[in-house]
Tab-separated table of C-alpha atoms in Angstrom:
chain	number	residue	atom	x	y	z
A	5	MET	CA	-2.955	-3.614	-29.080
A	6	ASP	CA	0.159	-2.334	-27.758
A	7	GLU	CA	-0.968	0.576	-25.706
A	8	LEU	CA	-3.742	-1.957	-24.193
A	9	ILE	CA	-1.259	-4.571	-23.223
A	10	VAL	CA	0.695	-1.552	-21.445
A	11	LEU	CA	-2.530	-0.311	-19.842
A	12	ILE	CA	-3.323	-3.696	-18.600
A	13	THR	CA	-0.077	-4.376	-17.163
A	14	SER	CA	0.399	-0.777	-15.342
A	15	VAL	CA	-2.926	-1.594	-13.985
A	16	VAL	CA	-1.811	-4.895	-12.565
A	17	ASN	CA	1.151	-3.492	-11.159
A	18	LEU	CA	-0.531	-0.823	-9.456
A	19	SER	CA	-2.912	-3.344	-7.911
A	20	SER	CA	-0.238	-5.738	-6.852
A	21	ALA	CA	1.896	-2.622	-5.354
A	22	ALA	CA	-1.158	-1.559	-3.416
A	23	ILE	CA	-1.594	-5.096	-1.945
A	24	ASN	CA	2.052	-5.032	-1.198
A	25	LEU	CA	1.873	-1.685	0.275
A	26	SER	CA	-1.283	-2.951	2.637
A	27	ILE	CA	0.913	-6.547	3.675
A	28	ALA	CA	3.576	-4.101	4.747
A	29	TRP	CA	1.320	-1.723	6.682
A	30	ARG	CA	-0.260	-4.661	8.557
A	31	ASN	CA	3.114	-5.826	9.369
A	32	LYS	CA	4.303	-2.962	10.690
A	33	SER	CA	1.372	-2.144	12.846
A	34	ARG	CA	1.704	-5.687	14.468
A	35	GLU	CA	5.187	-5.285	15.417
A	36	LYS	CA	4.950	-1.917	16.845
A	37	LYS	CA	1.517	-3.085	18.429
A	38	ILE	CA	0.121	0.647	17.766
A	39	ASP	CA	-3.255	1.275	16.756
A	40	PRO	CA	-3.830	2.326	13.399
A	41	ARG	CA	-5.456	5.472	14.221
A	42	SER	CA	-2.591	6.983	16.184
A	43	GLY	CA	-0.058	5.583	13.569
A	44	LYS	CA	-1.831	7.513	10.697
A	45	ALA	CA	-2.152	10.810	13.203
A	46	LYS	CA	1.618	10.785	13.849
A	47	ARG	CA	2.276	10.226	10.138
A	48	SER	CA	0.083	12.934	9.052
A	49	LYS	CA	1.548	15.542	11.818
A	50	LYS	CA	4.936	14.711	10.250
């Protein structure tokens, strides 16, 4: 049972982290007013 609980908690943490990252990415794109395509291209080049 303990392993199952750990697995569920880790999955929940990963999903919440992904949601936070998506929200942060949206906020950054809004502040800079840059197209998502150009932003991704610049990051990939770096």
